[in-house]
PDB file of C-alpha atoms in Angstrom:
ATOM      1  CA  MET A   1    -113.247 151.008 -11.747  1.00 52.00           C
ATOM      2  CA  LEU A   2    -112.408 150.096 -15.283  1.00 54.00           C
ATOM      3  CA  HIS A   3    -109.602 152.684 -15.072  1.00 52.00           C
ATOM      4  CA  SER A   4    -107.669 150.258 -12.836  1.00 53.00           C
ATOM      5  CA  ILE A   5    -109.083 147.002 -14.127  1.00 55.00           C
ATOM      6  CA  ALA A   6    -107.819 147.312 -17.839  1.00 58.00           C
ATOM      7  CA  PRO A   7    -104.292 148.084 -17.097  1.00 56.00           C
ATOM      8  CA  SER A   8    -104.256 145.301 -14.386  1.00 55.00           C
ATOM      9  CA  LEU A   9    -105.581 142.795 -17.009  1.00 58.00           C
ATOM     10  CA  ARG A  10    -102.870 143.872 -19.497  1.00 58.00           C
ATOM     11  CA  GLY A  11    -100.209 143.338 -17.026  1.00 55.00           C
ATOM     12  CA  TRP A  12    -101.450 140.065 -15.756  1.00 49.00           C
ATOM     13  CA  SER A  13    -102.037 138.705 -19.257  1.00 53.00           C
ATOM     14  CA  ALA A  14     -98.405 139.471 -20.333  1.00 53.00           C
ATOM     15  CA  GLY A  15     -97.022 137.480 -17.426  1.00 52.00           C
ATOM     16  CA  LYS A  16     -96.211 133.744 -17.002  1.00 52.00           C
ATOM     17  CA  GLY A  17     -95.452 133.195 -20.659  1.00 47.00           C
ATOM     18  CA  GLY A  18     -98.778 134.206 -21.973  1.00 64.00           C
ATOM     19  CA  MET A  19    -100.836 131.927 -19.629  1.00 77.00           C
ATOM     20  CA  GLY A  20    -102.562 134.913 -18.244  1.00 83.00           C
ATOM     21  CA  SER A  21    -103.745 135.751 -21.783  1.00 85.00           C
ATOM     22  CA  ILE A  22    -104.854 132.150 -22.352  1.00 87.00           C
ATOM     23  CA  ALA A  23    -106.873 132.364 -19.175  1.00 89.00           C
ATOM     24  CA  LEU A  24    -108.545 135.661 -20.196  1.00 91.00           C
ATOM     25  CA  VAL A  25    -109.559 134.192 -23.596  1.00 90.00           C
ATOM     26  CA  VAL A  26    -110.802 130.966 -21.900  1.00 92.00           C
ATOM     27  CA  LEU A  27    -112.966 133.223 -19.539  1.00 94.00           C
ATOM     28  CA  ALA A  28    -114.261 135.084 -22.493  1.00 94.00           C
ATOM     29  CA  ALA A  29    -115.331 132.051 -24.355  1.00 93.00           C
ATOM     30  CA  PHE A  30    -116.767 130.564 -21.186  1.00 95.00           C
ATOM     31  CA  PHE A  31    -118.829 133.697 -20.635  1.00 96.00           C
ATOM     32  CA  TRP A  32    -120.022 133.678 -24.150  1.00 96.00           C
ATOM     33  CA  GLY A  33    -121.101 130.054 -23.690  1.00 95.00           C
ATOM     34  CA  LEU A  34    -122.940 131.066 -20.556  1.00 96.00           C
ATOM     35  CA  SER A  35    -124.710 133.900 -22.241  1.00 96.00           C
ATOM     36  CA  GLY A  36    -126.062 131.430 -24.690  1.00 96.00           C
ATOM     37  CA  GLY A  37    -127.538 129.346 -21.844  1.00 96.00           C
ATOM     38  CA  ILE A  38    -129.025 132.433 -20.199  1.00 97.00           C
ATOM     39  CA  GLY A  39    -130.440 133.628 -23.541  1.00 97.00           C
ATOM     40  CA  GLY A  40    -131.929 130.093 -23.938  1.00 96.00           C
ATOM     41  CA  TYR A  41    -133.599 130.391 -20.569  1.00 96.00           C
ATOM     42  CA  LEU A  42    -135.057 133.909 -21.323  1.00 97.00           C
ATOM     43  CA  THR A  43    -136.376 132.865 -24.749  1.00 96.00           C
ATOM     44  CA  GLY A  44    -137.858 129.773 -23.147  1.00 95.00           C
ATOM     45  CA  GLN A  45    -139.739 132.118 -20.711  1.00 96.00           C
ATOM     46  CA  GLY A  46    -141.284 133.872 -23.741  1.00 95.00           C
ATOM     47  CA  TRP A  47    -139.002 136.853 -24.192  1.00 96.00           C
ATOM     48  CA  ASP A  48    -138.394 137.895 -27.749  1.00 96.00           C
ATOM     49  CA  PRO A  49    -134.812 136.981 -29.055  1.00 97.00           C
ATOM     50  CA  ILE A  50    -134.342 140.619 -30.236  1.00 97.00           C
ATOM     51  CA  VAL A  51    -135.007 141.927 -26.702  1.00 97.00           C
ATOM     52  CA  ALA A  52    -132.445 139.496 -25.141  1.00 97.00           C
ATOM     53  CA  ALA A  53    -129.894 140.639 -27.929  1.00 98.00           C
ATOM     54  CA  PHE A  54    -130.758 144.263 -27.261  1.00 98.00           C
ATOM     55  CA  PHE A  55    -129.919 144.040 -23.539  1.00 98.00           C
ATOM     56  CA  ARG A  56    -126.892 142.076 -24.045  1.00 98.00           C
ATOM     57  CA  GLY A  57    -125.407 144.661 -26.400  1.00 98.00           C
ATOM     58  CA  SER A  58    -126.674 147.738 -24.454  1.00 97.00           C
ATOM     59  CA  VAL A  59    -125.090 146.547 -21.294  1.00 97.00           C
ATOM     60  CA  GLY A  60    -121.989 145.771 -23.257  1.00 97.00           C
ATOM     61  CA  LEU A  61    -122.050 149.443 -24.508  1.00 98.00           C
ATOM     62  CA  PHE A  62    -121.961 150.731 -20.875  1.00 96.00           C
ATOM     63  CA  PHE A  63    -118.780 148.766 -20.296  1.00 96.00           C
ATOM     64  CA  ALA A  64    -117.267 149.994 -23.614  1.00 97.00           C
ATOM     65  CA  VAL A  65    -118.006 153.612 -22.787  1.00 97.00           C
ATOM     66  CA  ALA A  66    -116.546 153.217 -19.185  1.00 96.00           C
ATOM     67  CA  TRP A  67    -113.396 151.675 -20.830  1.00 96.00           C
ATOM     68  CA  LEU A  68    -113.169 154.413 -23.366  1.00 97.00           C
ATOM     69  CA  LEU A  69    -113.480 157.170 -20.697  1.00 96.00           C
ATOM     70  CA  ALA A  70    -110.884 155.480 -18.490  1.00 94.00           C
ATOM     71  CA  ARG A  71    -108.428 155.258 -21.556  1.00 93.00           C
ATOM     72  CA  PRO A  72    -109.295 157.819 -24.109  1.00 95.00           C
ATOM     73  CA  ASP A  73    -105.852 158.036 -25.684  1.00 93.00           C
ATOM     74  CA  GLY A  74    -105.590 156.972 -29.335  1.00 94.00           C
ATOM     75  CA  SER A  75    -109.185 156.526 -29.715  1.00 95.00           C
ATOM     76  CA  GLY A  76    -109.162 157.442 -33.397  1.00 96.00           C
ATOM     77  CA  LEU A  77    -112.775 158.807 -33.236  1.00 96.00           C
ATOM     78  CA  ARG A  78    -111.871 161.546 -35.740  1.00 95.00           C
ATOM     79  CA  ASN A  79    -111.246 158.862 -38.404  1.00 97.00           C
ATOM     80  CA  ILE A  80    -114.232 158.444 -40.623  1.00 97.00           C
ATOM     81  CA  ARG A  81    -113.067 154.990 -41.683  1.00 97.00           C
ATOM     82  CA  LEU A  82    -113.021 153.887 -37.975  1.00 97.00           C
ATOM     83  CA  TRP A  83    -116.641 154.908 -37.740  1.00 98.00           C
ATOM     84  CA  LEU A  84    -117.584 153.057 -40.937  1.00 97.00           C
ATOM     85  CA  PHE A  85    -115.880 149.794 -40.190  1.00 97.00           C
ATOM     86  CA  SER A  86    -116.961 150.012 -36.531  1.00 97.00           C
ATOM     87  CA  ALA A  87    -120.519 150.418 -37.730  1.00 98.00           C
ATOM     88  CA  LEU A  88    -120.214 147.367 -39.861  1.00 96.00           C
ATOM     89  CA  ALA A  89    -119.030 145.463 -36.842  1.00 96.00           C
ATOM     90  CA  GLY A  90    -122.078 146.802 -34.962  1.00 98.00           C
ATOM     91  CA  LEU A  91    -124.347 145.444 -37.642  1.00 97.00           C
ATOM     92  CA  GLY A  92    -122.535 142.153 -37.540  1.00 96.00           C
ATOM     93  CA  VAL A  93    -122.629 141.652 -33.747  1.00 97.00           C
ATOM     94  CA  ALA A  94    -126.348 142.822 -33.849  1.00 98.00           C
ATOM     95  CA  GLY A  95    -127.144 139.921 -36.338  1.00 97.00           C
ATOM     96  CA  ASN A  96    -125.028 137.438 -34.373  1.00 96.00           C
ATOM     97  CA  PHE A  97    -126.800 138.013 -31.097  1.00 97.00           C
ATOM     98  CA  THR A  98    -130.193 138.162 -32.659  1.00 98.00           C
ATOM     99  CA  PHE A  99    -129.931 135.087 -34.926  1.00 97.00           C
ATOM    100  CA  TYR A 100    -128.259 133.023 -32.100  1.00 97.00           C
ATOM    101  CA  TYR A 101    -131.247 133.538 -29.788  1.00 97.00           C
ATOM    102  CA  LEU A 102    -133.639 132.877 -32.470  1.00 97.00           C
ATOM    103  CA  SER A 103    -131.920 129.705 -33.242  1.00 96.00           C
ATOM    104  CA  ILE A 104    -131.965 128.757 -29.601  1.00 95.00           C
ATOM    105  CA  ALA A 105    -135.768 129.603 -29.360  1.00 95.00           C
ATOM    106  CA  GLU A 106    -136.428 127.410 -32.396  1.00 93.00           C
ATOM    107  CA  GLY A 107    -134.235 124.636 -31.501  1.00 91.00           C
ATOM    108  CA  SER A 108    -131.724 124.095 -28.598  1.00 91.00           C
ATOM    109  CA  VAL A 109    -128.666 125.811 -27.096  1.00 94.00           C
ATOM    110  CA  ALA A 110    -126.393 123.027 -28.135  1.00 92.00           C
ATOM    111  CA  VAL A 111    -127.537 122.943 -31.707  1.00 91.00           C
ATOM    112  CA  ALA A 112    -127.553 126.887 -32.004  1.00 93.00           C
ATOM    113  CA  ALA A 113    -124.047 127.240 -30.565  1.00 93.00           C
ATOM    114  CA  THR A 114    -122.489 124.421 -32.732  1.00 91.00           C
ATOM    115  CA  LEU A 115    -124.155 125.775 -35.866  1.00 90.00           C
ATOM    116  CA  MET A 116    -122.908 129.274 -35.116  1.00 90.00           C
ATOM    117  CA  TYR A 117    -119.362 127.900 -34.659  1.00 87.00           C
ATOM    118  CA  SER A 118    -119.539 125.935 -38.019  1.00 85.00           C
ATOM    119  CA  ALA A 119    -120.953 128.753 -40.131  1.00 74.00           C
ATOM    120  CA  PRO A 120    -117.511 130.226 -40.989  1.00 73.00           C
ATOM    121  CA  VAL A 121    -116.908 127.142 -42.942  1.00 79.00           C
ATOM    122  CA  PHE A 122    -119.687 128.209 -45.372  1.00 74.00           C
ATOM    123  CA  VAL A 123    -118.035 131.641 -45.567  1.00 72.00           C
ATOM    124  CA  TYR A 124    -114.846 129.606 -46.548  1.00 75.00           C
ATOM    125  CA  LEU A 125    -116.871 127.646 -49.041  1.00 73.00           C
ATOM    126  CA  VAL A 126    -118.087 130.895 -50.688  1.00 70.00           C
ATOM    127  CA  SER A 127    -114.465 132.038 -50.765  1.00 73.00           C
ATOM    128  CA  LEU A 128    -113.558 128.823 -52.677  1.00 72.00           C
ATOM    129  CA  VAL A 129    -116.245 129.445 -55.154  1.00 73.00           C
ATOM    130  CA  PHE A 130    -115.378 132.960 -56.039  1.00 69.00           C
ATOM    131  CA  GLY A 131    -111.558 132.066 -56.221  1.00 73.00           C
ATOM    132  CA  PHE A 132    -110.527 133.876 -52.972  1.00 67.00           C
ATOM    133  CA  GLU A 133    -109.129 130.509 -51.599  1.00 71.00           C
ATOM    134  CA  THR A 134    -107.411 127.677 -53.447  1.00 77.00           C
ATOM    135  CA  ILE A 135    -109.061 124.316 -53.647  1.00 74.00           C
ATOM    136  CA  SER A 136    -107.364 121.294 -52.106  1.00 78.00           C
ATOM    137  CA  GLY A 137    -108.487 117.689 -51.180  1.00 81.00           C
ATOM    138  CA  SER A 138    -108.071 118.395 -47.535  1.00 82.00           C
ATOM    139  CA  LYS A 139    -110.272 121.489 -47.540  1.00 78.00           C
ATOM    140  CA  ILE A 140    -113.031 119.830 -49.547  1.00 81.00           C
ATOM    141  CA  GLY A 141    -112.774 116.851 -47.113  1.00 87.00           C
ATOM    142  CA  ALA A 142    -113.039 119.042 -44.022  1.00 84.00           C
ATOM    143  CA  ILE A 143    -116.085 120.758 -45.428  1.00 82.00           C
ATOM    144  CA  GLY A 144    -117.610 117.413 -46.143  1.00 87.00           C
ATOM    145  CA  LEU A 145    -117.006 116.360 -42.560  1.00 90.00           C
ATOM    146  CA  VAL A 146    -118.628 119.535 -41.326  1.00 88.00           C
ATOM    147  CA  LEU A 147    -121.570 118.899 -43.464  1.00 85.00           C
ATOM    148  CA  LEU A 148    -121.828 115.270 -42.260  1.00 91.00           C
ATOM    149  CA  GLY A 149    -121.551 116.523 -38.648  1.00 91.00           C
ATOM    150  CA  MET A 150    -124.402 119.032 -39.300  1.00 87.00           C
ATOM    151  CA  ILE A 151    -126.629 116.195 -40.535  1.00 86.00           C
ATOM    152  CA  LEU A 152    -125.977 114.214 -37.520  1.00 89.00           C
ATOM    153  CA  LEU A 153    -126.400 117.087 -35.159  1.00 89.00           C
ATOM    154  CA  THR A 154    -129.673 118.364 -36.513  1.00 82.00           C
ATOM    155  CA  GLY A 155    -131.153 114.940 -37.423  1.00 76.00           C
ATOM    156  CA  ALA A 156    -131.631 115.907 -41.041  1.00 66.00           C
ATOM    157  CA  TYR A 157    -131.047 112.170 -41.887  1.00 64.00           C
ATOM    158  CA  ASP A 158    -134.590 111.526 -40.531  1.00 67.00           C
ATOM    159  CA  LEU A 159    -136.732 114.515 -41.021  1.00 54.00           C
ATOM    160  CA  SER A 160    -139.775 112.641 -39.574  1.00 54.00           C
ATOM    161  CA  VAL A 161    -138.263 112.668 -36.041  1.00 51.00           C
ATOM    162  CA  SER A 162    -135.948 115.715 -36.202  1.00 58.00           C
ATOM    163  CA  GLN A 163    -136.652 118.290 -33.453  1.00 63.00           C
ATOM    164  CA  VAL A 164    -134.523 120.939 -35.133  1.00 76.00           C
ATOM    165  CA  THR A 165    -136.530 123.167 -37.217  1.00 85.00           C
ATOM    166  CA  PRO A 166    -135.298 124.696 -40.525  1.00 88.00           C
ATOM    167  CA  ILE A 167    -135.488 128.106 -38.851  1.00 93.00           C
ATOM    168  CA  SER A 168    -133.185 127.071 -36.077  1.00 93.00           C
ATOM    169  CA  VAL A 169    -130.674 125.774 -38.645  1.00 91.00           C
ATOM    170  CA  ALA A 170    -130.817 128.850 -40.869  1.00 93.00           C
ATOM    171  CA  ALA A 171    -130.606 131.252 -37.876  1.00 96.00           C
ATOM    172  CA  GLY A 172    -127.689 129.357 -36.355  1.00 93.00           C
ATOM    173  CA  LEU A 173    -125.726 129.603 -39.615  1.00 91.00           C
ATOM    174  CA  MET A 174    -126.617 133.237 -39.939  1.00 94.00           C
ATOM    175  CA  ALA A 175    -125.405 133.861 -36.519  1.00 94.00           C
ATOM    176  CA  GLY A 176    -122.051 132.503 -37.656  1.00 90.00           C
ATOM    177  CA  VAL A 177    -122.067 134.519 -40.852  1.00 90.00           C
ATOM    178  CA  SER A 178    -122.920 137.691 -38.882  1.00 93.00           C
ATOM    179  CA  TYR A 179    -120.012 136.926 -36.516  1.00 89.00           C
ATOM    180  CA  ALA A 180    -117.659 136.817 -39.476  1.00 87.00           C
ATOM    181  CA  VAL A 181    -118.977 140.287 -40.534  1.00 90.00           C
ATOM    182  CA  PHE A 182    -118.242 141.541 -37.044  1.00 92.00           C
ATOM    183  CA  ILE A 183    -114.736 140.234 -37.237  1.00 88.00           C
ATOM    184  CA  PHE A 184    -114.093 141.748 -40.640  1.00 88.00           C
ATOM    185  CA  GLY A 185    -115.295 145.116 -39.411  1.00 93.00           C
ATOM    186  CA  PHE A 186    -113.377 145.002 -36.252  1.00 93.00           C
ATOM    187  CA  LYS A 187    -110.177 143.940 -37.844  1.00 89.00           C
ATOM    188  CA  SER A 188    -110.521 146.691 -40.548  1.00 92.00           C
ATOM    189  CA  ALA A 189    -111.252 149.344 -37.855  1.00 95.00           C
ATOM    190  CA  ALA A 190    -108.355 148.225 -35.360  1.00 93.00           C
ATOM    191  CA  PRO A 191    -105.486 149.959 -37.198  1.00 94.00           C
ATOM    192  CA  ARG A 192    -107.470 153.254 -37.031  1.00 96.00           C
ATOM    193  CA  GLY A 193    -108.240 153.507 -33.271  1.00 96.00           C
ATOM    194  CA  SER A 194    -108.467 151.873 -30.044  1.00 96.00           C
ATOM    195  CA  PRO A 195    -110.490 148.699 -29.423  1.00 95.00           C
ATOM    196  CA  GLN A 196    -112.658 150.449 -26.702  1.00 96.00           C
ATOM    197  CA  ALA A 197    -113.624 153.137 -29.240  1.00 97.00           C
ATOM    198  CA  ILE A 198    -114.577 150.535 -31.838  1.00 97.00           C
ATOM    199  CA  LEU A 199    -116.748 148.738 -29.271  1.00 97.00           C
ATOM    200  CA  VAL A 200    -118.495 151.847 -28.262  1.00 98.00           C
ATOM    201  CA  ILE A 201    -119.537 152.526 -31.913  1.00 98.00           C
ATOM    202  CA  ALA A 202    -120.345 148.965 -32.525  1.00 98.00           C
ATOM    203  CA  PHE A 203    -122.427 148.484 -29.457  1.00 98.00           C
ATOM    204  CA  GLY A 204    -123.999 151.858 -30.069  1.00 98.00           C
ATOM    205  CA  VAL A 205    -125.015 150.720 -33.599  1.00 98.00           C
ATOM    206  CA  LEU A 206    -126.452 147.523 -32.244  1.00 98.00           C
ATOM    207  CA  SER A 207    -128.519 149.243 -29.528  1.00 97.00           C
ATOM    208  CA  VAL A 208    -130.085 151.661 -32.031  1.00 97.00           C
ATOM    209  CA  VAL A 209    -130.764 149.038 -34.610  1.00 97.00           C
ATOM    210  CA  LEU A 210    -132.273 146.432 -32.304  1.00 97.00           C
ATOM    211  CA  LEU A 211    -134.252 149.031 -30.415  1.00 95.00           C
ATOM    212  CA  THR A 212    -135.740 150.226 -33.703  1.00 94.00           C
ATOM    213  CA  VAL A 213    -136.688 146.872 -34.974  1.00 94.00           C
ATOM    214  CA  SER A 214    -138.010 145.405 -31.593  1.00 91.00           C
ATOM    215  CA  SER A 215    -141.115 146.416 -29.771  1.00 82.00           C
ATOM    216  CA  THR A 216    -140.398 149.253 -27.388  1.00 85.00           C
ATOM    217  CA  ASP A 217    -143.198 147.917 -25.144  1.00 90.00           C
ATOM    218  CA  ALA A 218    -141.362 144.627 -24.831  1.00 89.00           C
ATOM    219  CA  VAL A 219    -138.168 146.291 -23.940  1.00 93.00           C
ATOM    220  CA  ALA A 220    -139.989 148.466 -21.274  1.00 94.00           C
ATOM    221  CA  ARG A 221    -141.595 145.388 -19.828  1.00 95.00           C
ATOM    222  CA  VAL A 222    -138.093 144.159 -19.009  1.00 96.00           C
ATOM    223  CA  PHE A 223    -137.605 146.852 -16.280  1.00 94.00           C
ATOM    224  CA  ALA A 224    -140.771 145.918 -14.636  1.00 94.00           C
ATOM    225  CA  ALA A 225    -140.304 142.187 -14.697  1.00 96.00           C
ATOM    226  CA  PRO A 226    -138.814 140.357 -11.623  1.00 96.00           C
ATOM    227  CA  ILE A 227    -136.376 138.623 -14.059  1.00 96.00           C
ATOM    228  CA  TRP A 228    -134.710 142.004 -15.005  1.00 96.00           C
ATOM    229  CA  PRO A 229    -131.327 141.169 -13.085  1.00 97.00           C
ATOM    230  CA  LEU A 230    -130.827 138.184 -15.469  1.00 97.00           C
ATOM    231  CA  PHE A 231    -130.908 140.524 -18.506  1.00 98.00           C
ATOM    232  CA  VAL A 232    -128.172 142.531 -16.809  1.00 97.00           C
ATOM    233  CA  VAL A 233    -126.148 139.436 -16.028  1.00 97.00           C
ATOM    234  CA  LEU A 234    -126.513 138.408 -19.684  1.00 98.00           C
ATOM    235  CA  GLY A 235    -125.037 141.914 -20.779  1.00 97.00           C
ATOM    236  CA  VAL A 236    -122.293 141.684 -18.115  1.00 97.00           C
ATOM    237  CA  PHE A 237    -120.945 138.283 -19.088  1.00 97.00           C
ATOM    238  CA  GLY A 238    -122.104 138.146 -22.818  1.00 97.00           C
ATOM    239  CA  ALA A 239    -120.755 141.442 -23.874  1.00 96.00           C
ATOM    240  CA  GLY A 240    -119.147 143.527 -21.056  1.00 95.00           C
ATOM    241  CA  LEU A 241    -116.524 141.580 -19.403  1.00 95.00           C
ATOM    242  CA  SER A 242    -116.179 138.929 -22.190  1.00 95.00           C
ATOM    243  CA  PHE A 243    -115.230 141.344 -24.920  1.00 94.00           C
ATOM    244  CA  MET A 244    -112.661 143.118 -22.694  1.00 93.00           C
ATOM    245  CA  PHE A 245    -111.113 139.902 -21.556  1.00 93.00           C
ATOM    246  CA  TYR A 246    -110.961 138.637 -25.131  1.00 91.00           C
ATOM    247  CA  ILE A 247    -109.425 141.795 -26.670  1.00 91.00           C
ATOM    248  CA  VAL A 248    -106.818 142.174 -23.861  1.00 88.00           C
ATOM    249  CA  GLY A 249    -106.014 138.283 -23.883  1.00 87.00           C
ATOM    250  CA  LEU A 250    -105.704 138.120 -27.700  1.00 82.00           C
ATOM    251  CA  ARG A 251    -102.773 140.676 -27.669  1.00 78.00           C
ATOM    252  CA  GLN A 252    -100.392 138.028 -26.265  1.00 78.00           C
ATOM    253  CA  ILE A 253    -101.652 134.795 -28.144  1.00 79.00           C
ATOM    254  CA  SER A 254    -101.771 133.627 -31.572  1.00 74.00           C
ATOM    255  CA  PRO A 255    -105.041 133.217 -33.617  1.00 67.00           C
ATOM    256  CA  VAL A 256    -104.175 129.479 -33.728  1.00 67.00           C
ATOM    257  CA  ILE A 257    -104.518 129.193 -29.935  1.00 76.00           C
ATOM    258  CA  ALA A 258    -107.530 131.478 -30.011  1.00 76.00           C
ATOM    259  CA  SER A 259    -109.224 129.142 -32.426  1.00 72.00           C
ATOM    260  CA  ILE A 260    -108.678 126.241 -30.215  1.00 77.00           C
ATOM    261  CA  ILE A 261    -109.898 128.008 -27.137  1.00 83.00           C
ATOM    262  CA  ALA A 262    -113.093 129.048 -28.885  1.00 80.00           C
ATOM    263  CA  MET A 263    -114.281 125.425 -28.553  1.00 84.00           C
ATOM    264  CA  VAL A 264    -115.077 126.455 -24.979  1.00 89.00           C
ATOM    265  CA  GLU A 265    -118.091 128.434 -26.051  1.00 92.00           C
ATOM    266  CA  PRO A 266    -120.256 125.777 -27.745  1.00 93.00           C
ATOM    267  CA  ILE A 267    -119.229 123.242 -25.138  1.00 91.00           C
ATOM    268  CA  THR A 268    -120.210 125.507 -22.297  1.00 93.00           C
ATOM    269  CA  ALA A 269    -123.480 126.461 -23.931  1.00 93.00           C
ATOM    270  CA  ALA A 270    -124.349 122.770 -24.620  1.00 93.00           C
ATOM    271  CA  ALA A 271    -123.484 121.847 -20.969  1.00 93.00           C
ATOM    272  CA  PHE A 272    -125.700 124.727 -19.741  1.00 94.00           C
ATOM    273  CA  GLY A 273    -128.550 123.535 -22.015  1.00 93.00           C
ATOM    274  CA  VAL A 274    -128.330 119.905 -20.797  1.00 91.00           C
ATOM    275  CA  VAL A 275    -127.850 120.701 -17.041  1.00 93.00           C
ATOM    276  CA  PHE A 276    -130.091 123.678 -16.490  1.00 92.00           C
ATOM    277  CA  LEU A 277    -132.549 123.637 -19.350  1.00 93.00           C
ATOM    278  CA  HIS A 278    -133.044 119.868 -19.370  1.00 91.00           C
ATOM    279  CA  GLU A 279    -132.232 119.624 -23.158  1.00 91.00           C
ATOM    280  CA  ILE A 280    -131.326 116.183 -24.398  1.00 88.00           C
ATOM    281  CA  LEU A 281    -128.590 115.239 -26.801  1.00 88.00           C
ATOM    282  CA  THR A 282    -128.505 111.886 -28.358  1.00 88.00           C
ATOM    283  CA  THR A 283    -125.319 109.995 -28.993  1.00 91.00           C
ATOM    284  CA  ILE A 284    -125.512 110.797 -32.719  1.00 91.00           C
ATOM    285  CA  GLN A 285    -125.985 114.389 -31.928  1.00 91.00           C
ATOM    286  CA  ILE A 286    -122.977 114.445 -29.679  1.00 92.00           C
ATOM    287  CA  LEU A 287    -120.957 112.689 -32.448  1.00 94.00           C
ATOM    288  CA  GLY A 288    -122.004 115.346 -34.916  1.00 93.00           C
ATOM    289  CA  MET A 289    -121.119 118.121 -32.480  1.00 93.00           C
ATOM    290  CA  VAL A 290    -117.678 116.708 -31.858  1.00 92.00           C
ATOM    291  CA  MET A 291    -117.084 116.263 -35.576  1.00 92.00           C
ATOM    292  CA  ILE A 292    -118.006 119.795 -36.386  1.00 91.00           C
ATOM    293  CA  LEU A 293    -115.901 121.373 -33.470  1.00 91.00           C
ATOM    294  CA  LEU A 294    -112.820 119.323 -34.220  1.00 90.00           C
ATOM    295  CA  THR A 295    -112.931 119.829 -38.022  1.00 88.00           C
ATOM    296  CA  VAL A 296    -113.521 123.563 -37.733  1.00 85.00           C
ATOM    297  CA  THR A 297    -110.719 123.875 -35.305  1.00 83.00           C
ATOM    298  CA  VAL A 298    -108.231 122.053 -37.527  1.00 83.00           C
ATOM    299  CA  MET A 299    -109.342 124.246 -40.395  1.00 79.00           C
ATOM    300  CA  ALA A 300    -108.742 127.416 -38.420  1.00 74.00           C
ATOM    301  CA  THR A 301    -105.333 126.278 -37.240  1.00 72.00           C
ATOM    302  CA  SER A 302    -103.984 124.494 -40.329  1.00 73.00           C
ATOM    303  CA  PHE A 303    -105.437 125.897 -43.491  1.00 61.00           C
ATOM    304  CA  LYS A 304    -103.861 129.123 -44.797  1.00 53.00           C
TER     305      LYS A 304
END
């Protein structure tokens, strides 16, 4: 099936002045946001965040293998550096999925998704400290706005009533840092092979690592539970179709547009949490969320 889907996606994304590509990336971001909501529901039912992360990645592995078998040309699987960087990407995405669901389990979907989206700012801050980036008033101001947004979002200004735990905040930020590791590994591997080959290795490493650190009994219980189809849906939308849509769509649009589109993910996740999980966002939290999303997007599109 993927043998016919992948070429069709490429042809469609290239048409209509790139609008097809934008639509694919929007769908990918929407699916990622949806997977955050589904993960929130599963962890709310008592499932381990690592188990949810494992099934998301392992189902994604099935799609990546099918894609590679359908289009094996130029895989680069004989290149040792492809394996090394792809494995690094796998460790990054394993951390991203796991920390994200841990943050949700300890807090809320909206807070976890927004913190994950803002964490690259802290990677940027580290780059400033070590001299990899130049310091300017606009950059320092943007970082300050993100920090202020985090204070409003998490309720850190009033710890006596804050419902967001330190574990939730730390895990949300680590999810973003892990995502940055995935992006670095993926981009470093990309010149050496096909994206489907990179995803096979990355999701394979994720599956092995998370199966090793999780309880095998907990993983086995999923197959006997009535809720098992939801784990499959989590993997299909959260890693299978979404990564394929994102990679194909990104070939025709700029990183600037992709950065703006990425806002769809935390907004979708937050909406899912409010509508389906009955989470409550105060006006101050919404203000903090908007402040973070807009500032990070401006940083991604303007700072070089």
